[in-house]
mmCIF file of C-alpha atoms in Angstrom:
data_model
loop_
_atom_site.group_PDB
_atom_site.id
_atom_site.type_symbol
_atom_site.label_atom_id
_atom_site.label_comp_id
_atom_site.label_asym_id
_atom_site.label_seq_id
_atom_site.Cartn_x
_atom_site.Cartn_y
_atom_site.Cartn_z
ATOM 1 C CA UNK A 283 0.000 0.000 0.000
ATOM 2 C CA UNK A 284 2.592 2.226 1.159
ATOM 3 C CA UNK A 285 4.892 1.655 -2.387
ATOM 4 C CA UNK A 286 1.794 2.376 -4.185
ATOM 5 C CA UNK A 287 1.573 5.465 -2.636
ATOM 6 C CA UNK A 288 5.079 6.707 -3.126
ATOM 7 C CA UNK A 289 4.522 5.160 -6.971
ATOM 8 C CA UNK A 290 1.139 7.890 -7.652
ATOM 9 C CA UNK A 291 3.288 10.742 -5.908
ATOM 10 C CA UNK A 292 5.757 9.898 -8.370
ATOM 11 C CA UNK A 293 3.365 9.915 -10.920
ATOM 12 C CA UNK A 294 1.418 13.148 -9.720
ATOM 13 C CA UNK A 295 4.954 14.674 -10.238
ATOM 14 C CA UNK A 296 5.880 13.079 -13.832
ATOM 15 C CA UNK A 297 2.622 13.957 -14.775
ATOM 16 C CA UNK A 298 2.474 17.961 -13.702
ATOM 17 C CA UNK A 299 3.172 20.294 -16.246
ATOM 18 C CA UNK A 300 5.434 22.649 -14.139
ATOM 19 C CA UNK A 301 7.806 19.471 -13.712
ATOM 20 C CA UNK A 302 8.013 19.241 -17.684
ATOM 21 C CA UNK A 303 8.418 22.909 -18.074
ATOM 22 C CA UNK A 304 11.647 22.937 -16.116
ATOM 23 C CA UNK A 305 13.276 19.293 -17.673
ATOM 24 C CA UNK A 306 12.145 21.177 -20.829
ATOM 25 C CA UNK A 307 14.199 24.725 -19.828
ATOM 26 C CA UNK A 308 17.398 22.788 -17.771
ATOM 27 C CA UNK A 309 17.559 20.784 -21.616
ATOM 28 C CA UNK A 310 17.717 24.080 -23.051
ATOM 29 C CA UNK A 311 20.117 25.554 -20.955
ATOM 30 C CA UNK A 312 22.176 22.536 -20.726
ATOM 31 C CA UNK A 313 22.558 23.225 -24.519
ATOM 32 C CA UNK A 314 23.463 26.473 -23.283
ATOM 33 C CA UNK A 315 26.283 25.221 -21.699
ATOM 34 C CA UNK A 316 27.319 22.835 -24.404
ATOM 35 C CA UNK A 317 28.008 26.267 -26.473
ATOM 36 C CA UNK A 318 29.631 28.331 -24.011
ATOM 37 C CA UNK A 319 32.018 25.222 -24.017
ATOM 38 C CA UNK A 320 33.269 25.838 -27.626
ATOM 39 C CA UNK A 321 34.543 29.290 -26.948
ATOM 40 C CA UNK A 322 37.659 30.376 -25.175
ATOM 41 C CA UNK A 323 36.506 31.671 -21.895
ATOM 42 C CA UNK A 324 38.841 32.293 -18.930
ATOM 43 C CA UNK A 325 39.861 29.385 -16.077
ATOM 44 C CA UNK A 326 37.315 30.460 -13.791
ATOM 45 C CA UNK A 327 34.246 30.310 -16.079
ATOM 46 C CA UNK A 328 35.415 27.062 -17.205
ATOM 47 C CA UNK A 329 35.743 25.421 -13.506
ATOM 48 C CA UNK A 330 32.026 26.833 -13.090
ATOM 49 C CA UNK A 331 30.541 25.659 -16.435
ATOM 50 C CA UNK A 332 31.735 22.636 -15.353
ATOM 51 C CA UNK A 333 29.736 22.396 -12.184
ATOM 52 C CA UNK A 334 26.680 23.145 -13.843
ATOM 53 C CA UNK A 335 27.850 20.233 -16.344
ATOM 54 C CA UNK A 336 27.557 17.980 -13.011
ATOM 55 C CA UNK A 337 24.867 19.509 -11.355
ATOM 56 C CA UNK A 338 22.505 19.278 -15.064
ATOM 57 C CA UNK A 339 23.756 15.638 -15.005
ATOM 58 C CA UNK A 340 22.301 15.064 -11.658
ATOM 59 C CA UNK A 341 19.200 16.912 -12.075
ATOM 60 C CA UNK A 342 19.283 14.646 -14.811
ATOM 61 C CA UNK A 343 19.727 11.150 -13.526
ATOM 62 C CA UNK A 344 17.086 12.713 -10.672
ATOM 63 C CA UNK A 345 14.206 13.392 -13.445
ATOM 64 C CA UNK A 346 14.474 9.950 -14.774
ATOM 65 C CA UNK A 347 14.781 8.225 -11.442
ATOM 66 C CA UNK A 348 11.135 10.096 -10.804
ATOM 67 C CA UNK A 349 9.951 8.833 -14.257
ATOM 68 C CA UNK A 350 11.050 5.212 -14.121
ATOM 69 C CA UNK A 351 9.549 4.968 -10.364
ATOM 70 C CA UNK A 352 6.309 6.575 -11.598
ATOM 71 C CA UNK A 353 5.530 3.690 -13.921
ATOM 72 C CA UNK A 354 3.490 1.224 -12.573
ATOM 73 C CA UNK A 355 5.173 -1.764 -14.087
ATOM 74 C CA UNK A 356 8.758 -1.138 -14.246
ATOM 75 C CA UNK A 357 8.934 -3.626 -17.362
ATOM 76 C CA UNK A 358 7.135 -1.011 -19.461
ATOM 77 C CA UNK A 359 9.613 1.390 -18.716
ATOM 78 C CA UNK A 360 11.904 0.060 -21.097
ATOM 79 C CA UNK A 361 9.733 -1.181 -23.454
ATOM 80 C CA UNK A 362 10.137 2.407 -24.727
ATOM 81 C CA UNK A 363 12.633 3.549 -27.151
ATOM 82 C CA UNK A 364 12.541 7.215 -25.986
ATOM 83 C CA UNK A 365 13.373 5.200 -22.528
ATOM 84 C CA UNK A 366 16.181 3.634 -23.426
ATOM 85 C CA UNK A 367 17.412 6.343 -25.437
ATOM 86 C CA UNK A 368 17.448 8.921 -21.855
ATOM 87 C CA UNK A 369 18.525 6.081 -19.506
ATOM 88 C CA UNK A 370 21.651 5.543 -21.868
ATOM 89 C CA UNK A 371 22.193 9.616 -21.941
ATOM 90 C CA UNK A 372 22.188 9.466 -18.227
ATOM 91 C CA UNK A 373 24.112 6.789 -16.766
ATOM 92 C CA UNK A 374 26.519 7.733 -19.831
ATOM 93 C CA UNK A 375 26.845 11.597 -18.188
ATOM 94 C CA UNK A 376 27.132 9.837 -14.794
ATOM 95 C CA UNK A 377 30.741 8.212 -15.539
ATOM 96 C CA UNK A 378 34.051 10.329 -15.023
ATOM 97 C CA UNK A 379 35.861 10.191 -18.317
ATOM 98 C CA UNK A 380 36.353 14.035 -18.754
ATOM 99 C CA UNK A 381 39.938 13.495 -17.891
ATOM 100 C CA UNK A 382 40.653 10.305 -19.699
ATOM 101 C CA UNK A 383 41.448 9.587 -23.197
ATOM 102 C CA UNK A 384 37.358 8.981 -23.621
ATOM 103 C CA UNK A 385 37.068 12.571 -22.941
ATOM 104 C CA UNK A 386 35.720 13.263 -26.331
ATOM 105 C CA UNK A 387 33.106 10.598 -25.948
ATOM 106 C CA UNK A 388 32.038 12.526 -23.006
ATOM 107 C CA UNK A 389 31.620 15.480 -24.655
ATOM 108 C CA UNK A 390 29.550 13.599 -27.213
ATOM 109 C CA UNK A 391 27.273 12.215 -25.539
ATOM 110 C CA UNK A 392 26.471 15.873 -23.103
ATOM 111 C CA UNK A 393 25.772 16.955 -27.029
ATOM 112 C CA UNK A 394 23.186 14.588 -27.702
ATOM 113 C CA UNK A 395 21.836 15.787 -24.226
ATOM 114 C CA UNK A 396 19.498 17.650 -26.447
ATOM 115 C CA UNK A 397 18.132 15.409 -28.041
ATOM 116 C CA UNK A 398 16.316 14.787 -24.928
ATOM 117 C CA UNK A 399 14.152 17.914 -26.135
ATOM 118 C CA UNK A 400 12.079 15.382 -28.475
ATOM 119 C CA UNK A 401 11.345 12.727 -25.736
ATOM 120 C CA UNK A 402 10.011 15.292 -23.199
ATOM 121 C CA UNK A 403 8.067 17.069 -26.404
ATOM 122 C CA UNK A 404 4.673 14.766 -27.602
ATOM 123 C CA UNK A 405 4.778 17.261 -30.848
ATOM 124 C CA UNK A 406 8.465 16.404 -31.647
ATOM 125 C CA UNK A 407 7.633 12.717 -30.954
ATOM 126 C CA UNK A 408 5.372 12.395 -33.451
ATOM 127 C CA UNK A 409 6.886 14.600 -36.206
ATOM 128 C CA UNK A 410 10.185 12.178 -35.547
ATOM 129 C CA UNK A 411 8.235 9.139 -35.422
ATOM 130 C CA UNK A 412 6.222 10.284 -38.592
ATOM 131 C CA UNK A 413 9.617 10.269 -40.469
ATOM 132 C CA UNK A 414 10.719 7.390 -39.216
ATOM 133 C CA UNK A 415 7.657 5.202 -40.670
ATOM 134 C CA UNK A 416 7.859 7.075 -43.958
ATOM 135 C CA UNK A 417 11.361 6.218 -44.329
ATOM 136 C CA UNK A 418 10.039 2.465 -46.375
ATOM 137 C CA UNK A 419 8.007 4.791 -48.709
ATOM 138 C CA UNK A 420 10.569 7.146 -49.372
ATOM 139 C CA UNK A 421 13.492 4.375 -50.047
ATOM 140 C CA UNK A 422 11.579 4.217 -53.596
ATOM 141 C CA UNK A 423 11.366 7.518 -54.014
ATOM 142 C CA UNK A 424 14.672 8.415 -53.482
ATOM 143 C CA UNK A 425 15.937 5.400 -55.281
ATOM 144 C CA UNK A 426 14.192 6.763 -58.402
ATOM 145 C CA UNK A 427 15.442 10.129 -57.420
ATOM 146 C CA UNK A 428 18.939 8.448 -57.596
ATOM 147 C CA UNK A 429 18.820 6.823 -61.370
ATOM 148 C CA UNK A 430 17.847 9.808 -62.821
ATOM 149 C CA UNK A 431 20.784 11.350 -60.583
ATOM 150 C CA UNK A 432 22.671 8.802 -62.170
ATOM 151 C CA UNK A 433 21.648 9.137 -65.808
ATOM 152 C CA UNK A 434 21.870 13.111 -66.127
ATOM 153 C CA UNK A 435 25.068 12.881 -64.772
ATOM 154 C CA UNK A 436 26.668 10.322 -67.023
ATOM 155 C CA UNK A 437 25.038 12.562 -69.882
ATOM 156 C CA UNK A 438 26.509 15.711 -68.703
ATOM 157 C CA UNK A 439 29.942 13.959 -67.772
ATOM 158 C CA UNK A 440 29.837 12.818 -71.614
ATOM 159 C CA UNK A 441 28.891 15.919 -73.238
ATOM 160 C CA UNK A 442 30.460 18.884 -70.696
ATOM 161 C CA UNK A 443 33.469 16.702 -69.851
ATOM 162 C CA UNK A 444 35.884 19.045 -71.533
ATOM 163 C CA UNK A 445 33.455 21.988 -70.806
ATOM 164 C CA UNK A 446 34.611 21.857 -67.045
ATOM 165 C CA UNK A 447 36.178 19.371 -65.432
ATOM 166 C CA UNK A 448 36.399 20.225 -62.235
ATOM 167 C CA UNK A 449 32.100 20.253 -62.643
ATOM 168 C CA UNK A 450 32.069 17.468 -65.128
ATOM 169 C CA UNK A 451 34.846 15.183 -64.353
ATOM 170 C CA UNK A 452 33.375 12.101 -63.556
ATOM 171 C CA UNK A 453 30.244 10.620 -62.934
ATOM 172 C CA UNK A 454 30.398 11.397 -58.959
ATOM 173 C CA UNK A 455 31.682 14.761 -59.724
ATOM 174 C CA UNK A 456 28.592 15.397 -61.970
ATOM 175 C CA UNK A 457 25.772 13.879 -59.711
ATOM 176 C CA UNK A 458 27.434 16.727 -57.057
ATOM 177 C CA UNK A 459 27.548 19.403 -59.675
ATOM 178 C CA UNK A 460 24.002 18.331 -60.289
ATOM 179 C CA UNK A 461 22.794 18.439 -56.373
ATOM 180 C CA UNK A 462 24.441 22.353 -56.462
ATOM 181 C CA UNK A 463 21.921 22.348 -59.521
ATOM 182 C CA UNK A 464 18.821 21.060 -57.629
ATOM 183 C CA UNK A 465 19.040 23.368 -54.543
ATOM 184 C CA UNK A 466 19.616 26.210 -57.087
ATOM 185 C CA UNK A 467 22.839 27.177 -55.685
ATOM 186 C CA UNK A 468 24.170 29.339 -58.537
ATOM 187 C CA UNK A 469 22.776 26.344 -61.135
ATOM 188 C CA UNK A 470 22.392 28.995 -63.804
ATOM 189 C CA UNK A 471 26.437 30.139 -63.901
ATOM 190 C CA UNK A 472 26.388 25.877 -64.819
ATOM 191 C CA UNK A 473 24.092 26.078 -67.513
ATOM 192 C CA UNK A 474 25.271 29.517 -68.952
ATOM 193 C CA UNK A 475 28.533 28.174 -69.441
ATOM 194 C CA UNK A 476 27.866 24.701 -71.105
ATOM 195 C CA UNK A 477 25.180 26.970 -73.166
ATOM 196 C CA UNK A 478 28.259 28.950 -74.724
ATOM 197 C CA UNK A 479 29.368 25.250 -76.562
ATOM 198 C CA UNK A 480 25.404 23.708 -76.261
ATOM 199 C CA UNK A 481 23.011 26.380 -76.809
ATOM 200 C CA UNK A 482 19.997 23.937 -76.400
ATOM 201 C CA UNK A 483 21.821 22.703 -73.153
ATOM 202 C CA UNK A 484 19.098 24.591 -70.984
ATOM 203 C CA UNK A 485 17.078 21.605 -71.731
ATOM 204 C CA UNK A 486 18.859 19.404 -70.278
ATOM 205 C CA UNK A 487 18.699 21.701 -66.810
ATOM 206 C CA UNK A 488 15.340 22.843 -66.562
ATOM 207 C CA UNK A 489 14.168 18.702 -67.008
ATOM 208 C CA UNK A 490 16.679 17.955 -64.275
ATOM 209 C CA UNK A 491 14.783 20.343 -62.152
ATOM 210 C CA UNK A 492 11.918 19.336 -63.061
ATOM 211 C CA UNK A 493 12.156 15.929 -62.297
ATOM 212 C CA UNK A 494 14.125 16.754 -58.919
ATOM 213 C CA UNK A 495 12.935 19.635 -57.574
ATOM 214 C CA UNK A 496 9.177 20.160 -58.349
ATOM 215 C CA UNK A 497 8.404 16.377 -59.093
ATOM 216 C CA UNK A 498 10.370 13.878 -56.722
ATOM 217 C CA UNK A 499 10.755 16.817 -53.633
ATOM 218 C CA UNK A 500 6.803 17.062 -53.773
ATOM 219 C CA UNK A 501 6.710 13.541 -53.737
ATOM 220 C CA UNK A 502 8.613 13.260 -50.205
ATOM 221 C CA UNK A 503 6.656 16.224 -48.510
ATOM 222 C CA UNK A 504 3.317 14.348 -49.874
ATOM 223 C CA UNK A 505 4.348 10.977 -48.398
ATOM 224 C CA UNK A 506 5.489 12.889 -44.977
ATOM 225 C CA UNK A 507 2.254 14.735 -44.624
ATOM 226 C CA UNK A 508 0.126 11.899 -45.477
ATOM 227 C CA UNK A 509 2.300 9.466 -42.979
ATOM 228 C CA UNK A 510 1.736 12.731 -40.299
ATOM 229 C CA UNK A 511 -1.732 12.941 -40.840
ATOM 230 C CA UNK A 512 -2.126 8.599 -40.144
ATOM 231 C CA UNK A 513 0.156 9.267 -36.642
ATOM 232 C CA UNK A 514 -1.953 12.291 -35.338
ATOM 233 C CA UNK A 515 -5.151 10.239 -35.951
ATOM 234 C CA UNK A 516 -3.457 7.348 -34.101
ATOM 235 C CA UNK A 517 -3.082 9.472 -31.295
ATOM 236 C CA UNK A 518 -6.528 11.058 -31.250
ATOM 237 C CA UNK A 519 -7.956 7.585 -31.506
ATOM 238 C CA UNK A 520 -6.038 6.487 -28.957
ATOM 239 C CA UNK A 521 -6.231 9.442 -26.199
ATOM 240 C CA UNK A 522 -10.304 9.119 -26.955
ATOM 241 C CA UNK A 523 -9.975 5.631 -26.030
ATOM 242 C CA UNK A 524 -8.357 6.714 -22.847
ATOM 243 C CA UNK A 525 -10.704 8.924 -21.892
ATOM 244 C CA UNK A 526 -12.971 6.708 -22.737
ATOM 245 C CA UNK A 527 -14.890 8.543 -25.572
ATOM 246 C CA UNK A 528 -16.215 6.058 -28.050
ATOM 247 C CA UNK A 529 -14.043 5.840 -31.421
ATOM 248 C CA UNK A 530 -16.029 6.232 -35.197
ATOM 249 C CA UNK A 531 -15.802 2.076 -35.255
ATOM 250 C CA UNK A 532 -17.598 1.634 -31.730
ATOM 251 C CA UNK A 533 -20.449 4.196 -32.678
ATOM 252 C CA UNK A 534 -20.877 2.412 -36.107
ATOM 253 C CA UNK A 535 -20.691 -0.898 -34.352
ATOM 254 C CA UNK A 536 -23.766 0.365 -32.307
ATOM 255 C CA UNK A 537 -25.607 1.818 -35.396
ATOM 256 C CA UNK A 538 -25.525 -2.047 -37.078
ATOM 257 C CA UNK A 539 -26.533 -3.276 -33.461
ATOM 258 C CA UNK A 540 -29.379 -0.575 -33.273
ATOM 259 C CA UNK A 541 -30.404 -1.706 -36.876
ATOM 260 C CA UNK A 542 -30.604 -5.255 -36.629
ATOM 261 C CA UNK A 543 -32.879 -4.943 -33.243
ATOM 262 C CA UNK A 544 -34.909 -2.678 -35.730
ATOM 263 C CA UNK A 545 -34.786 -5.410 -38.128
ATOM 264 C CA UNK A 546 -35.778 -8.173 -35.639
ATOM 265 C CA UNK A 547 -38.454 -5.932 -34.042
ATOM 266 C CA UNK A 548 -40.394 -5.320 -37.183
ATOM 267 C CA UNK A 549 -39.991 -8.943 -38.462
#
């Protein structure tokens, strides 16, 4: 009785928006930190950013303490990726290796710190998650996106080859020369120049961005949105369920149960 009421103050904390205000703001300014890191700064500043290094890394290793004794079964804890992904953060921060020749792993891992910003964050969850799951989707894409890459550039490595080689080279060289092309940095100095030996080269350009940057970007943002669109319906179907609100296939369920005793009733 007594561990189950330690485990709902636990929980009344976890759960209170002031608590996830100030993981959310001690994230931030342990990011804060992380920068102030990078420049020179004198002795004394140093020996106090690193304090606060310490004291964010036990403020830290506190927070998830709270959250994994707030969890009801302690199996489900780490049945979460976003879980595992903090407890690892943690306990990594914990160990001493500032001074050792795993100092720079240190570092690295007080970096990722931030990252800690999506766990805390539903919104970032989700958009995360939503890219995750429309990563199988946009394998095709992008492999399509990469054989016309590939063709265009082992056209333009054949025909601007002497044009410019240090743009036209090879057929790696080209498919980068062709990526400056698609984000349209300075793509039309490219195509003015090969335009001086191919007048109709423009052609070739404007498909390329066709294809690539109207056609195939599109494509991604479409399959993000829709994949989006699926997760946030997910998770209004499942807080209703929660709360206990009946979902669109329990009140339809009821209208065919309401229309068969109809049925019956006038038989």
């Amino acid at each position: 009785m007594r561990q189950n009421s330690w485990q709902s103050r636990f929980y009344t904390i976890r759960s209170n928006k002031m608590f996830e205000l100030l993981v959310i703001s001690i994230i931030i300014f342990s990011a804060l930190v992380i920068g102030a890191k990078t420049y020179e700064i004198p002795e004394e500043v140093s020996h106090l950013i690193t304090v606060l290094d310490w004291g964010i890394t036990l403020f830290f290793l506190t927070e998830i303490t709270i959250r994994f004794l707030a969890e009801e079964n302690k199996k489900n804890f780490f049945k979460s990726g976003w879980n595992i992904f903090d407890t690892l953060i943690v306990v990594v921060s914990v160990i001493p290796i500032d001074n050792t020749d795993m100092a720079l792993i240190g570092r690295l891992i007080r970096i990722f710190r931030v990252l800690r910003m999506v766990s805390i964050i539903p919104e970032l969850r989700l958009l995360l998650n939503s890219l995750l799951k429309a990563l199988p989707q946009l394998g095709y894409v992008l492999l399509l996106m990469f054989i016309i890459f590939y063709i265009y550039a082992a056209i333009g490595s054949t025909f601007f080859h002497d044009i410019n080689k240090e743009l036209w080279r090879d057929i790696a060289v080209s498919m980068l020369t062709l990526f400056r092309v698609m984000t349209f940095e300075d793509w039309t100095d490219v195509m003015y120049e090969t335009m001086e030996v191919y007048p109709l080269s423009w052609a070739y350009f404007l498909s390329f961005i066709f294809f690539t940057a109207f056609a195939f970007l599109n494509m991604i943002i479409g399959i993000v949105v829709n994949v989006l669109e699926d997760e946030r319906q997910k998770d209004r179907k499942k807080a209703r369920e929660e709360k206990g609100e009946p979902t669109l296939m329990a009140l339809q369920q009821q209208l065919d149960d309401i229309k068969q005793l109809l049925l019956k009733q006038e038989k």
